[in-house]
Amino acid sequence: MSTAYRPDPLPIDIPDEPAVRLIPLGGLGEIGLNMMLVESGEDIIAVDCGLLFPDDEMPGVDYVIPDFSYLAERRPAFKAVVLTHGHEDHIGALSYLLRDFDVPVYGTPLTLALARSRLAEHNVLERADLRPYQPGDEVHVGCFTIVPIRVTHSVADGIGLAIETPVGTVVHTGDFKLDRNPVDARQPDYAKFAALGERGVLALCSDSTNVGRPGRTGSETEVGAALAGRFAGAPGRILIATFASHIHRIQQVLDLAARYGRRVALLGKSMVGNVAVAAELGYLTVPDGLLVSLDELAELPAERQVILSTGSQGETNSAVALIAAGEHKYVQAEPGDLVIFSSRVIPGNERVIGRAI
Ligand SMILES: [Zn+2]
């Protein structure tokens, strides 16, 4: 573990007049490490607190966390963390932050649930002050008023934020994939963004993976239609790797399995954990009797089996990588299996994914 290289900071002029300062601790021009401070007067809030997963140019590094030293210098001013969504590159460093800072953490219910399981793993859940907020709420923290706004993204329950500061409104979009036809039918709140634009915004902070790709991203429901074609034509077992946080993709796989008379076994700790949490909170509907253990699945004919696994980015030691290498304890790839990587390659992961395939 280390912190990414940062140049020595330049001295900062403290203005006499009310002002707002946006201080990214990471996440600009890189995939991961998302954390931005919003500071005004004697108040600081942090938007997100994410990890960066190392690429193959950082051998021996497990992951990178933001450098919290600016917050340590201004400890009394640091008032809260506000989360936009539950991806690791936005919540993954919370367990390190909360070891050292006693601040409340705001998030939508699913985002907090995903954060909670990470905090529990790191034994910091006990001391964490997690506070749910919803689109439409108004949260007052120091001189800021924070308004969550619904967006669609590849994890459910994502939001953008309107942050009212003493000198104007800062809009932070969070990550988003604008989807006209989302699986849960909850549209991004275009009207709210438009109203903010009409009223006038001091600064818009907007960034998203693949933002440089021309064209528009297909709807999540189109992915479901493509998967349906695969299910219809598969003669044997289907093994699907996707992100454990992609609740809507998981929902579509479960629905298809049910439609085609298959059963599903989950593989990978985060897949099992996230499915349980999302189902409990009502973000995922699991048809009765659909989920079975690997043992039970193996009893069924191949054409009734689906294995839903983590490891879509080729992560070493993920279930899919182990199966590909013939080293998984319980699952061996067999002729006739259909293996689907249901995910876009995160830039930088091309080589490890290629290896797994
Ligand atoms: Zn994201």
Short mmCIF file of C-alpha atoms and ligand atoms in Angstrom, two decimals, residues 85 87 89-90 153-155 175-176 209, ligand 1:
data_model
loop_
_atom_site.label_atom_id
_atom_site.label_comp_id
_atom_site.label_asym_id
_atom_site.label_seq_id
_atom_site.Cartn_x
_atom_site.Cartn_y
_atom_site.Cartn_z
CA HIS A 85 -22.23 5.65 -5.45
CA HIS A 87 -18.02 1.56 -6.63
CA ASP A 89 -13.02 3.68 -6.69
CA HIS A 90 -15.47 5.93 -4.80
CA HIS A 153 -24.79 4.28 -13.50
CA SER A 154 -23.47 0.73 -13.63
CA VAL A 155 -24.18 0.35 -9.92
CA ASP A 175 -20.27 8.84 -12.32
CA PHE A 176 -23.14 8.33 -14.68
CA THR A 209 -14.99 6.51 -17.49
ZN ZN B 1 -18.53 4.40 -10.84
#
